[in-house]
Coordinates of C-alpha atoms in Angstrom, one line a residue:
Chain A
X126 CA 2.7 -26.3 51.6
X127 CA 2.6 -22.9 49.9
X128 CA 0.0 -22.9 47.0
X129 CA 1.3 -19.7 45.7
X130 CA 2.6 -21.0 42.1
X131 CA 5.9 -18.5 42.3
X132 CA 6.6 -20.3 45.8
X133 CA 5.9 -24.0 44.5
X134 CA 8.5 -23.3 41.5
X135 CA 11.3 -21.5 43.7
X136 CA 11.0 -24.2 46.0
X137 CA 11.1 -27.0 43.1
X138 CA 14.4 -25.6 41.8
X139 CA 15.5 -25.1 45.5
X140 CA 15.0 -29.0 45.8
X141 CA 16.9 -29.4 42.1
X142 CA 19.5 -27.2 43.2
X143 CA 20.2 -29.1 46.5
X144 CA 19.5 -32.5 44.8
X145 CA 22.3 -31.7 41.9
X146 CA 25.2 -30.5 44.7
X147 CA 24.6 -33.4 46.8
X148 CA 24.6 -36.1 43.6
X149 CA 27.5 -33.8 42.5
X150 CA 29.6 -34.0 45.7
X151 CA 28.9 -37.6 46.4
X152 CA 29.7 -38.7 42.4
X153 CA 33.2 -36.3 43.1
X154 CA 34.0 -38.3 46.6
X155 CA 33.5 -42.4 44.9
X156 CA 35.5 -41.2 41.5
X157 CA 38.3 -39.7 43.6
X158 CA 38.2 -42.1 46.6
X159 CA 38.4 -44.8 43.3
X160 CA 41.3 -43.1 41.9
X161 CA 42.8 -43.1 44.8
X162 CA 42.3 -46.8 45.9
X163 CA 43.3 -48.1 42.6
X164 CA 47.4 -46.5 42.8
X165 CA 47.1 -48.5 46.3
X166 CA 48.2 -51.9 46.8
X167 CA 47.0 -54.8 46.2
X168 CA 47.0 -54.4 43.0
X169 CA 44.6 -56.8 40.8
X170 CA 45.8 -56.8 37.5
X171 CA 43.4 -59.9 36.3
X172 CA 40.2 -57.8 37.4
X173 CA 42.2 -54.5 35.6
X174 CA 42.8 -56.8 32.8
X175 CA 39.1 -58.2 32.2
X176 CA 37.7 -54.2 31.9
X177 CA 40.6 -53.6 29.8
X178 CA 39.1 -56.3 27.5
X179 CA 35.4 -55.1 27.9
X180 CA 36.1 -51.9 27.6
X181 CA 38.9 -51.6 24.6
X182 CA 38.7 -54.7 23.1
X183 CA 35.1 -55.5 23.0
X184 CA 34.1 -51.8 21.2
X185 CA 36.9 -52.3 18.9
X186 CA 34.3 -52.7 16.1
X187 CA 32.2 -50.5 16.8
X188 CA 34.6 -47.8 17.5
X189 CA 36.3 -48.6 13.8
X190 CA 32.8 -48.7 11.8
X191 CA 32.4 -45.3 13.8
X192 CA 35.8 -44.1 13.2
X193 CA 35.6 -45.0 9.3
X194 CA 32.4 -43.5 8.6
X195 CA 32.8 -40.6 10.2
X196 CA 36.1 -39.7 8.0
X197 CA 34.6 -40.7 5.1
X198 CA 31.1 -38.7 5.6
X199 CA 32.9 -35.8 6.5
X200 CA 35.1 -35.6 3.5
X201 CA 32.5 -36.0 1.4
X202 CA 31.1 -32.8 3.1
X203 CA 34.0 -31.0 3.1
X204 CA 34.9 -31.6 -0.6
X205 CA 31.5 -30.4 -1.4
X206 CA 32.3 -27.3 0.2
X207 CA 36.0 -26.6 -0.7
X208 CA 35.3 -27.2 -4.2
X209 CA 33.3 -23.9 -4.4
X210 CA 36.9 -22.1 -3.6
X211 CA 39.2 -24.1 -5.1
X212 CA 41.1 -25.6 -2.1
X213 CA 40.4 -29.1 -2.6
X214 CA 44.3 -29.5 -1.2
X215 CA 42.6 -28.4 2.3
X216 CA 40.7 -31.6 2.6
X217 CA 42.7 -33.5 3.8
X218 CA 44.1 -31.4 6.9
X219 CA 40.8 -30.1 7.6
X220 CA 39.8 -34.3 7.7
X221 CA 42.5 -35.0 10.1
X222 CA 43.0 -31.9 12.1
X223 CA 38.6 -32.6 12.7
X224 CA 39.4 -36.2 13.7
X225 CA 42.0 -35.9 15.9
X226 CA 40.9 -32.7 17.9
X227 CA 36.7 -33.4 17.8
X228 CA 35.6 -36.1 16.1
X229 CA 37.8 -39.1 17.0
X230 CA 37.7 -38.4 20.4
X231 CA 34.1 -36.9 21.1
X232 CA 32.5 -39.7 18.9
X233 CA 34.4 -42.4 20.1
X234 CA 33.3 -41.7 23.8
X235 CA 29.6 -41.5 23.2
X236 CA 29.5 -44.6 21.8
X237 CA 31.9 -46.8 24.1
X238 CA 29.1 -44.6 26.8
X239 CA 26.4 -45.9 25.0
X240 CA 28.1 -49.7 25.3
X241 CA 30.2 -50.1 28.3
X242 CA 28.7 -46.8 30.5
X243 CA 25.4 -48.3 30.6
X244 CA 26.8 -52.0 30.9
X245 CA 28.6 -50.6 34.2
X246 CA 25.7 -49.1 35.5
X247 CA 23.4 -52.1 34.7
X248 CA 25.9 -54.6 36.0
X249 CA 26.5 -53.2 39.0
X250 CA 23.0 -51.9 39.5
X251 CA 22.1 -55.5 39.2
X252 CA 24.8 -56.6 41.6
X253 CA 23.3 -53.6 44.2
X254 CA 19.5 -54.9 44.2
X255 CA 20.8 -58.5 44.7
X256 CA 22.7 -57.0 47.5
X257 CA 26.0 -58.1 46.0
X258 CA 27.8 -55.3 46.6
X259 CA 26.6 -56.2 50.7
X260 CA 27.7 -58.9 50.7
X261 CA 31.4 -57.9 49.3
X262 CA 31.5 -55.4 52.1
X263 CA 30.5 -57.7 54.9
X264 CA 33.5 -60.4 53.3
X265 CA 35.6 -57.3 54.2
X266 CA 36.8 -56.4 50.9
X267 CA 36.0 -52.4 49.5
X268 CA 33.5 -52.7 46.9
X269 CA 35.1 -49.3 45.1
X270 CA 38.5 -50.9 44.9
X271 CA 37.1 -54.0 44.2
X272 CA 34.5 -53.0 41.5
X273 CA 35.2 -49.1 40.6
X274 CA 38.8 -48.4 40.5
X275 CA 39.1 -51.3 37.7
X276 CA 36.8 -49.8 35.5
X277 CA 37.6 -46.6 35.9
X278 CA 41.1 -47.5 35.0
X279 CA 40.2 -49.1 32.3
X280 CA 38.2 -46.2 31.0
X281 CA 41.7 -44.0 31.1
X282 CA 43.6 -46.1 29.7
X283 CA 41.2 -47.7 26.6
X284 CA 39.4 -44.5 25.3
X285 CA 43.0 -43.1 24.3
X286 CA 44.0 -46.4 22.3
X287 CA 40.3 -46.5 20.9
X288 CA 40.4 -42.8 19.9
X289 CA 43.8 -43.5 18.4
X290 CA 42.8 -46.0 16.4
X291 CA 39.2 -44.2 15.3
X292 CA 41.6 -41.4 14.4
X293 CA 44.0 -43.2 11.9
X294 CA 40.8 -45.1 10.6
X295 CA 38.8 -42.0 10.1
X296 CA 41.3 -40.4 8.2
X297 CA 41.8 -43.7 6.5
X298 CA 37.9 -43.2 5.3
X299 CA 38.5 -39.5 4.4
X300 CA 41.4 -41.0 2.0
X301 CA 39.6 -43.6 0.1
X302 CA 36.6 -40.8 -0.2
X303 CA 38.8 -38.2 -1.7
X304 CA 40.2 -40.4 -3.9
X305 CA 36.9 -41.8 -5.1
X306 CA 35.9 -38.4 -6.0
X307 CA 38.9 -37.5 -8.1
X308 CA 41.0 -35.5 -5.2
X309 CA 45.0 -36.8 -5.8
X310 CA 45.7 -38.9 -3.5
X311 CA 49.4 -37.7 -2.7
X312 CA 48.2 -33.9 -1.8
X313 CA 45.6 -35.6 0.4
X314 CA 48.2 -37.4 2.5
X315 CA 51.1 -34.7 2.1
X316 CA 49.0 -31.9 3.2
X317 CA 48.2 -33.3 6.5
X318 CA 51.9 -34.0 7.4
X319 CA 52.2 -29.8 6.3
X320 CA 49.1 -28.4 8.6
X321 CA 48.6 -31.0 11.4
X322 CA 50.8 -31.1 14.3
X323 CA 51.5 -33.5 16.9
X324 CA 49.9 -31.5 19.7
X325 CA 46.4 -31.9 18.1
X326 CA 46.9 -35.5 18.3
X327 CA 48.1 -35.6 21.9
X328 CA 45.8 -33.1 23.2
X329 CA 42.9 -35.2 21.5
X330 CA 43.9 -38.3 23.1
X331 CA 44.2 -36.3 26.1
X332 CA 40.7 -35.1 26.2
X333 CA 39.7 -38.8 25.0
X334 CA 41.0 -40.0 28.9
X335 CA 39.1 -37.6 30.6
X336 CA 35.9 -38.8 28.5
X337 CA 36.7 -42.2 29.7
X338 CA 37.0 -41.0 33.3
X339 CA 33.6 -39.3 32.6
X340 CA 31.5 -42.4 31.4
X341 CA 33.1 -45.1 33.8
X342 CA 32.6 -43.1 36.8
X343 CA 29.7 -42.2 35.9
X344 CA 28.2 -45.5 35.3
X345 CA 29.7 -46.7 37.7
X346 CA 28.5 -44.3 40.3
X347 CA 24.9 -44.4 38.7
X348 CA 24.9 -48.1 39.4
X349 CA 26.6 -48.1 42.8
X350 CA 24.0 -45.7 44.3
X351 CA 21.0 -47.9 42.7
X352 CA 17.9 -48.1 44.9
X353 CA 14.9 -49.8 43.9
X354 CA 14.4 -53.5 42.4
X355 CA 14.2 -54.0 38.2
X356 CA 12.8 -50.7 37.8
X357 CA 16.1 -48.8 40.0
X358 CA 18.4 -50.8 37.5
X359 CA 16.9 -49.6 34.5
X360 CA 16.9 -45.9 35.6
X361 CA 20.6 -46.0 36.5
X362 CA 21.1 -47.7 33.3
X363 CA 19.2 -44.2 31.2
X364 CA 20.8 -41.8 33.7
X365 CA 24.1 -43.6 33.0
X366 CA 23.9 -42.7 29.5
X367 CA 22.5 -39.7 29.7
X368 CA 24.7 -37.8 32.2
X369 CA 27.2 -38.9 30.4
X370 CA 26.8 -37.9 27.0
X371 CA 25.7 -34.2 28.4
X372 CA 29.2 -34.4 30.9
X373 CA 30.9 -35.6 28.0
X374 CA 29.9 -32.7 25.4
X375 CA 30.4 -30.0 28.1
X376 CA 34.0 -31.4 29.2
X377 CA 34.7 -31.4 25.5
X378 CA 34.0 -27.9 25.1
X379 CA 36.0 -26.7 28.3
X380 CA 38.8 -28.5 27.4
X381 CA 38.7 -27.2 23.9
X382 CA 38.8 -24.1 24.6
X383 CA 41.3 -24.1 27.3
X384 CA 43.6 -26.6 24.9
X385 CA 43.4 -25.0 21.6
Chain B
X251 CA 40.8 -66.0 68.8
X252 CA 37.3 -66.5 71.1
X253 CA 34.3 -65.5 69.6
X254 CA 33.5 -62.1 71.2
X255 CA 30.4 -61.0 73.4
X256 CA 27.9 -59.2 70.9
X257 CA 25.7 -56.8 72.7
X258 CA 23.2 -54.2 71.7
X259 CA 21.7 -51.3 73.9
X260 CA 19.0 -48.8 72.6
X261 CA 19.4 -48.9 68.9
X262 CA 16.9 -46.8 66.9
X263 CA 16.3 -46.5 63.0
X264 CA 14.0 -44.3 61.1
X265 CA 13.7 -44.5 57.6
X266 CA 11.8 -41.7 56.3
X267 CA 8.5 -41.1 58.2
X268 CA 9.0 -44.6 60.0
X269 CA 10.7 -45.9 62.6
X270 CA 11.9 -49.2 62.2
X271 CA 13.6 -50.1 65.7
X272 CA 12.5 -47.9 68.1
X273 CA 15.2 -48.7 70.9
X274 CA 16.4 -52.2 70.5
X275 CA 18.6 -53.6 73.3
X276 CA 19.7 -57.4 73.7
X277 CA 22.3 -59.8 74.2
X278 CA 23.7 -62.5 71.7
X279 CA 25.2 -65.5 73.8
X280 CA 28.8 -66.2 72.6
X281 CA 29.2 -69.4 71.1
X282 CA 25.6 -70.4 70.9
X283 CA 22.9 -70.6 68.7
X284 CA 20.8 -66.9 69.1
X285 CA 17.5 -66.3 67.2
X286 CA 15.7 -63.4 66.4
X287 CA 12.1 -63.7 65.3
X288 CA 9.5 -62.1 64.9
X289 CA 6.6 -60.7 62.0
X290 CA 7.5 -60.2 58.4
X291 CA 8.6 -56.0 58.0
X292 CA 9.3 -55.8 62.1
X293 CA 13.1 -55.1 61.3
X294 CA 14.7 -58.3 62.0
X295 CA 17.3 -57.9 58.8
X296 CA 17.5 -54.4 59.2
X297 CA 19.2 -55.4 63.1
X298 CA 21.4 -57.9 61.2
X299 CA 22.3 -54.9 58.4
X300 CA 23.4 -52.7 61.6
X301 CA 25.4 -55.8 63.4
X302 CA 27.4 -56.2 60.2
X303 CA 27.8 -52.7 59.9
X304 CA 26.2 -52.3 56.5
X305 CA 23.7 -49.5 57.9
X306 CA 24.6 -47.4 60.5
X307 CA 21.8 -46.8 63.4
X308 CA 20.1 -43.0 63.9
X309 CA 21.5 -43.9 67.9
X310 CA 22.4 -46.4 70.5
X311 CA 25.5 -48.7 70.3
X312 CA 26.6 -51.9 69.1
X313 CA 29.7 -53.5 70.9
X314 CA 31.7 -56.5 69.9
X315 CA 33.6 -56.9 72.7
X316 CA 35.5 -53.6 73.9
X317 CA 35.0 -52.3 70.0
X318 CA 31.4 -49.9 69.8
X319 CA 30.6 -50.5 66.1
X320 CA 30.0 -46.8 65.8
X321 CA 33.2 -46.1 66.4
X322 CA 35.6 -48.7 64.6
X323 CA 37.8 -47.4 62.3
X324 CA 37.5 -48.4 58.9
X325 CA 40.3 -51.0 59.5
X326 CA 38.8 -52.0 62.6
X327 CA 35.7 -52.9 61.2
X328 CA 37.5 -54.6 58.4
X329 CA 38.9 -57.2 60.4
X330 CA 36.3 -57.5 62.1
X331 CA 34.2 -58.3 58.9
X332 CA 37.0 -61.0 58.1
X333 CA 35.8 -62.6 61.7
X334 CA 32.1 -62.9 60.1
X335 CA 30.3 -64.9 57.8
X336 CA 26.7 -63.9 56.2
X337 CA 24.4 -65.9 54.4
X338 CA 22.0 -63.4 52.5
X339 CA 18.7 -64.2 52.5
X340 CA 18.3 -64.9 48.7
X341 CA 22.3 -66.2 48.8
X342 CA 23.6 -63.0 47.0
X343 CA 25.9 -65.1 45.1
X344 CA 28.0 -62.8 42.7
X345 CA 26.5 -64.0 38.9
X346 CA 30.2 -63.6 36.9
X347 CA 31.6 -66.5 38.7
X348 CA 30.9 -70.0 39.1
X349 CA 29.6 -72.3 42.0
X350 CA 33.0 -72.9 42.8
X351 CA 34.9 -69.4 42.3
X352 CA 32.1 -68.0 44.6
X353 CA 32.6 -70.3 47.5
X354 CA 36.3 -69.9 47.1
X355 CA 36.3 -66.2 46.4
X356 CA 36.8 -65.0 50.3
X357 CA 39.6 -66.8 50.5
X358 CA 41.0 -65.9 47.5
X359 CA 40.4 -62.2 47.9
X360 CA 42.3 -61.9 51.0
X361 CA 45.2 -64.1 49.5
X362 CA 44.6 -67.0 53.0
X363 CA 45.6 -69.7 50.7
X364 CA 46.9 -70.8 47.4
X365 CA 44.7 -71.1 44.1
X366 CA 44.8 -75.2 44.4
X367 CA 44.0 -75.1 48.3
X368 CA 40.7 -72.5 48.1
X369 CA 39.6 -74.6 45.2
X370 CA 40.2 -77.9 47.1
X371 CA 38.2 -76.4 50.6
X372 CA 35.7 -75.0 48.0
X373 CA 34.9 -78.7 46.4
X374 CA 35.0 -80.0 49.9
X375 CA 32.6 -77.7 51.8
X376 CA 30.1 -77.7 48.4
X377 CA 30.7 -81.8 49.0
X378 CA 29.6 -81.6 52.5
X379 CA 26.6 -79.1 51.3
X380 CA 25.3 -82.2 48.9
X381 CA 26.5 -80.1 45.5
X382 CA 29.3 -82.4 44.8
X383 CA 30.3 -81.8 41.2
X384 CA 29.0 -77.9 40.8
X385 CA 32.2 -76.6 41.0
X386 CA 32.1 -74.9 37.5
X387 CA 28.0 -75.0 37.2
X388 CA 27.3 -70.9 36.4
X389 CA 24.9 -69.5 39.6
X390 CA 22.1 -68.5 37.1
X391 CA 21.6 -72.3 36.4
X392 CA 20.8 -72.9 40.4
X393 CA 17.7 -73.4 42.5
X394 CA 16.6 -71.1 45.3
X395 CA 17.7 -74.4 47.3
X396 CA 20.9 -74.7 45.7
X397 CA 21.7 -71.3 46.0
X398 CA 21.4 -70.9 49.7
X399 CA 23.5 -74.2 49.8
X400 CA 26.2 -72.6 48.0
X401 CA 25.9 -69.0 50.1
X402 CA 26.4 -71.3 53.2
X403 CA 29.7 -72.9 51.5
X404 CA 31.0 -69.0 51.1
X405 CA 29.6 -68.0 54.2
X406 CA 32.2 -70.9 56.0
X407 CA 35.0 -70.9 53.9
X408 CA 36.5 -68.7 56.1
X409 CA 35.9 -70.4 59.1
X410 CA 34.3 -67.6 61.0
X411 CA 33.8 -66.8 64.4
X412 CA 30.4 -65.3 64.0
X413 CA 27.6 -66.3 61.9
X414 CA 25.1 -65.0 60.2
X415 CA 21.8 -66.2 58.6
X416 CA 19.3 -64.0 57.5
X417 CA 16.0 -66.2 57.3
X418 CA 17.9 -69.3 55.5
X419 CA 15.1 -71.5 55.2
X420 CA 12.6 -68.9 53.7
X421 CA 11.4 -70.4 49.9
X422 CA 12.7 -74.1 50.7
X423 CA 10.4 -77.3 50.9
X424 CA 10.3 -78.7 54.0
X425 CA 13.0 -81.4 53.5
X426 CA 15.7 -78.7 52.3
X427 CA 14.5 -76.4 55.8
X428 CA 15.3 -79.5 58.3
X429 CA 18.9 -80.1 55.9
X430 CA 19.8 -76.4 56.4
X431 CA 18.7 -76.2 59.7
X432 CA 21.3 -79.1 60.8
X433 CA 24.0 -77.8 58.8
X434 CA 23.8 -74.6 60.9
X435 CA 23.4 -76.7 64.1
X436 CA 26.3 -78.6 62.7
X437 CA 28.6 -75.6 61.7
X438 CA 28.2 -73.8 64.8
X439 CA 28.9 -77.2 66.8
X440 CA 32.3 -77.9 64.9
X441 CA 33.4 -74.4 64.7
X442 CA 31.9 -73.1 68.1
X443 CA 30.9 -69.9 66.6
X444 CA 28.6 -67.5 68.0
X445 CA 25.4 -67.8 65.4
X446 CA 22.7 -65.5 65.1
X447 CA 20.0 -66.7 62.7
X448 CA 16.5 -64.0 61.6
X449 CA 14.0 -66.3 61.5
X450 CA 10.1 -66.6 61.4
X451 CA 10.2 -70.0 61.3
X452 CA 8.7 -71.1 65.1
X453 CA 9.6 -74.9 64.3
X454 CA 13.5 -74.3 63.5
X455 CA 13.7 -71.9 66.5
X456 CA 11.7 -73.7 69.0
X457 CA 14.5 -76.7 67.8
X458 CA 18.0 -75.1 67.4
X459 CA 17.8 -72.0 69.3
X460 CA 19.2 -71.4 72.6
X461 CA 18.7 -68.0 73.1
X462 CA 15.2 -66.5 71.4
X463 CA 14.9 -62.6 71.1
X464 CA 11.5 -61.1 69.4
X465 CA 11.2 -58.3 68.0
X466 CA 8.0 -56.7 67.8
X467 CA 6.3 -52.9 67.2
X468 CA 10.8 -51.9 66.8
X469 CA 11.3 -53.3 70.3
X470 CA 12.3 -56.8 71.6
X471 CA 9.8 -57.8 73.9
X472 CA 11.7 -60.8 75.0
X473 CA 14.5 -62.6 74.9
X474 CA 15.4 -66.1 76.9
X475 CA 15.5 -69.6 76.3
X476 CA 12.9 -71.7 73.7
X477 CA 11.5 -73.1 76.9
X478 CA 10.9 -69.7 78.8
X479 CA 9.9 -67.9 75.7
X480 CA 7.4 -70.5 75.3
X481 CA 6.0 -69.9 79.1
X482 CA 6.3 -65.7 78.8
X483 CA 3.0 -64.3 79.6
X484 CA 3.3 -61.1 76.8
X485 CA 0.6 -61.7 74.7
X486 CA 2.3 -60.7 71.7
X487 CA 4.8 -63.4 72.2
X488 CA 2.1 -66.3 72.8
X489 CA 0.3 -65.0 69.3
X490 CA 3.8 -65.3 67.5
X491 CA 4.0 -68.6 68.9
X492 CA 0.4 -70.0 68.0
X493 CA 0.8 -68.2 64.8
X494 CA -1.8 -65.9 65.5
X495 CA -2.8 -63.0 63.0
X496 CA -3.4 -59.4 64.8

């Protein structure tokens, strides 16, 4: 090897290149070879079911404290600033309009990543180094129909009901803020009905199922490619999290600007 | 359907700057008990990884039958994989279900029988395995002992032609080792399959086997009956057998 600095660093971000387009291509073939398998029969609606619970039901909670908080933390900085002009009335558009389009969504995704992502990567990391996933092959069933269309599913179809919900509870917050510091309550509400249309609510919820594509197959393909014992599971589990927060934040601005 | 004729010519396997099997040819005797033995690290699981088509060799050929493994399609090697049964080496047991929902889970998956009948075969076979009553025990709660006993249950549930064990007695006492090693003299009796078991264990082979290959330095350097591996002249063979160290 070369010990010509300039040679060692083009051929370190050669290997990083060629290391990122063959993770890329191979994380592209097991999401859509998933997607695929999972419109295919048989269908298994129990499995679909149980990562329709972990996923949506189980970060209910945390998705509403995030929801709430977020509305209400937000108003309080908004008022602060509209104050200065006068256009208090503006609150509680600008509160919605910035939970349906951004906030709901993008927030709402990072932290059902930081939950169920890296509990789809550990679990099936585990279920790799224990040579689970071997022995599901060698029964003959597909281990990515079995294991990673589910949860990918369930990622598409929970992150818009979870969004949905940290939408209407974010604004919820906003409301009890503004009222709290003196804002009427009626102009809050009535406002929003004036400014925000349904299309920022759709396309929000829109952008919320490709976030939940993102972090399921993500984790998921984090954990299926696992090698190494204890130590491989908890470096899927950080990569998990990680890719997908960054894949997350640079879908979200893609699809903003091509939405809105 | 018969058990089919397993055969392997010339397989190789590097994995980075080493080569595991270096051109491994043999024969696995239909309906018999085969062995392959040999040193820790030689490659005896990573032969059993290529025969159930879980790695896929740098070369040479793997035929069941008329079907080269190499060239199966992916439905081909499917039902193929429904003909086999593997116990893992550590069991491999999937930790979200219970003793009983693991043993019953093949035949569950591919729908072979009702909800009442796979758990009825499941409480029988883990009756027969001496785990009578562990139907809804979680796996986490098991011994090494009781693990493999349970891998064996899900391994046979589907009654397969061909079996595999990879090293089944490894981390048992020696009363557990004899009890596994009849069950698979016992299995492969009733069912007639075709059993291949990776083994070190000279005592279990010398016993059960008949057909021994050994696999040493990525090749097998023999492969014959207990009673003519024991008389085979190749040093490297007598060593194994004394339990020699290099």
């Amino acid at each position: 090897m070369s010990t010509n600095p300039l040679i060692q660093m083009v051929a370190f971000f050669g290997r990083l290149a060629l290391e990122s387009i063959f993770h890329l291509g191979r994380y592209s073939i097991l999401s859509l070879r998933a997607l695929a398998l999972s419109v295919l029969p048989p269908w298994r609606l129990r499995t679909l079911f149980r990562q329709m619970e972990l996923v949506g039901v189980n970060s209910l909670f945390v998705v509403i404290l995030t929801g709430l908080f977020t509305g209400a933390v937000f108003t309080l900085q908004v008022i602060y600033g509209f104050r200065r002009f006068s256009a208090e009335s503006m609150v509680g558009p600008t509160v919605a309009t910035a939970m349906t389009r951004e906030l709901g969504p993008v927030l709402t995704s990072l932290m059902v990543t930081g939950r169920v992502g890296s509990a789809m990567a550990a679990e099936l990391s585990a279920m790799k180094v224990t040579e689970q996933i071997d022995a599901l092959t060698v029964m003959g069933a597909d281990p990515v129909k079995y294991l990673i269309s589910p949860r990918i599913l369930a990622g598409i179809i929970m992150l818009p009901l979870l969004t949905a919900i940290a939408d209407a509870v974010g604004v919820v917050g906003g409301y009890l803020v503004a009222i709290g510091k003196g804002l009427d309550p009626g102009q809050f509400a009535s406002r929003i009905e004036d400014i925000v249309v349904i299309g920022d609510v759709y396309n929000g919820l829109i952008k919320s199922a490709v976030f939940g594509l993102i972090l399921a197959s993500v984790g998921c393909y984090m954990g299926f490619y696992t090698k190494g014992g204890a130590e491989g599971v908890g470096r899927s589990t950080t990569h998990a999290v990680v890719c997908s927060y960054v894949a997350i934040l640079v879908g979200d601005f893609i699809m903003t600007a091509v939405m809105f | 359907m018969p058990a089919p004729a397993i055969e392997i010519h010339d397989l190789k396997k590097r994995y980075g700057v080493q080569d595991v099997l270096k051109g491994v040819s043999f024969k696995i005797l239909p309906e018999r008990i085969n062995f392959i033995i040999g040193r820790s690290g030689e490659g005896k699981t990573v032969i059993l990884k290529h025969l159930t088509g879980l790695e896929k060799a740098d070369s040479g050929e793997i035929w069941y039958d008329d079907l080269e493994l190499s060239q199966a399609s992916s439905k081909k090697l499917r039902e193929l994989r429904l003909r086999m049964g593997l116990l893992f080496q550590d069991g491999a047991l999937f930790d979200s279900l219970s003793v009983g929902e693991n043993v019953a889970f093949p035949l569950w998956f591919h729908g072979r029988a009702s909800a009442k009948v796979s758990h009825r075969k499941a409480e029988e076979l883990l009756e027969g395995l001496g785990m009578a009553g562990s139907f809804v025990r979680q796996v986490a709660s098991l011994s090494t002992g009781e693990r493999k006993r349970v891998a064996l249950a899900r391994a046979l549930i589907m009654e397969p032609e061909i079996l595999f064990f990879d090293e089944p007695t490894t981390g048992l006492d020696p009363l557990l080792s004899y009890q596994v090693d009849e069950l698979i003299a016992s299995a492969q009796k009733t069912s007639g399959a075709t059993v291949l078991v990776v083994s070190h264990d000279i005592a279990a082979t010398l016993t059960l086997a008949h057909q021994v290959s050994m696999i040493h330095d990525g090749r097998i350097v023999a492969s014959s009956s207990p009673a003519a591996l024991k008389a085979n002249p190749n040093p490297e063979v007598q060593k194994f057998l004394a339990g020699e160290t290099d």
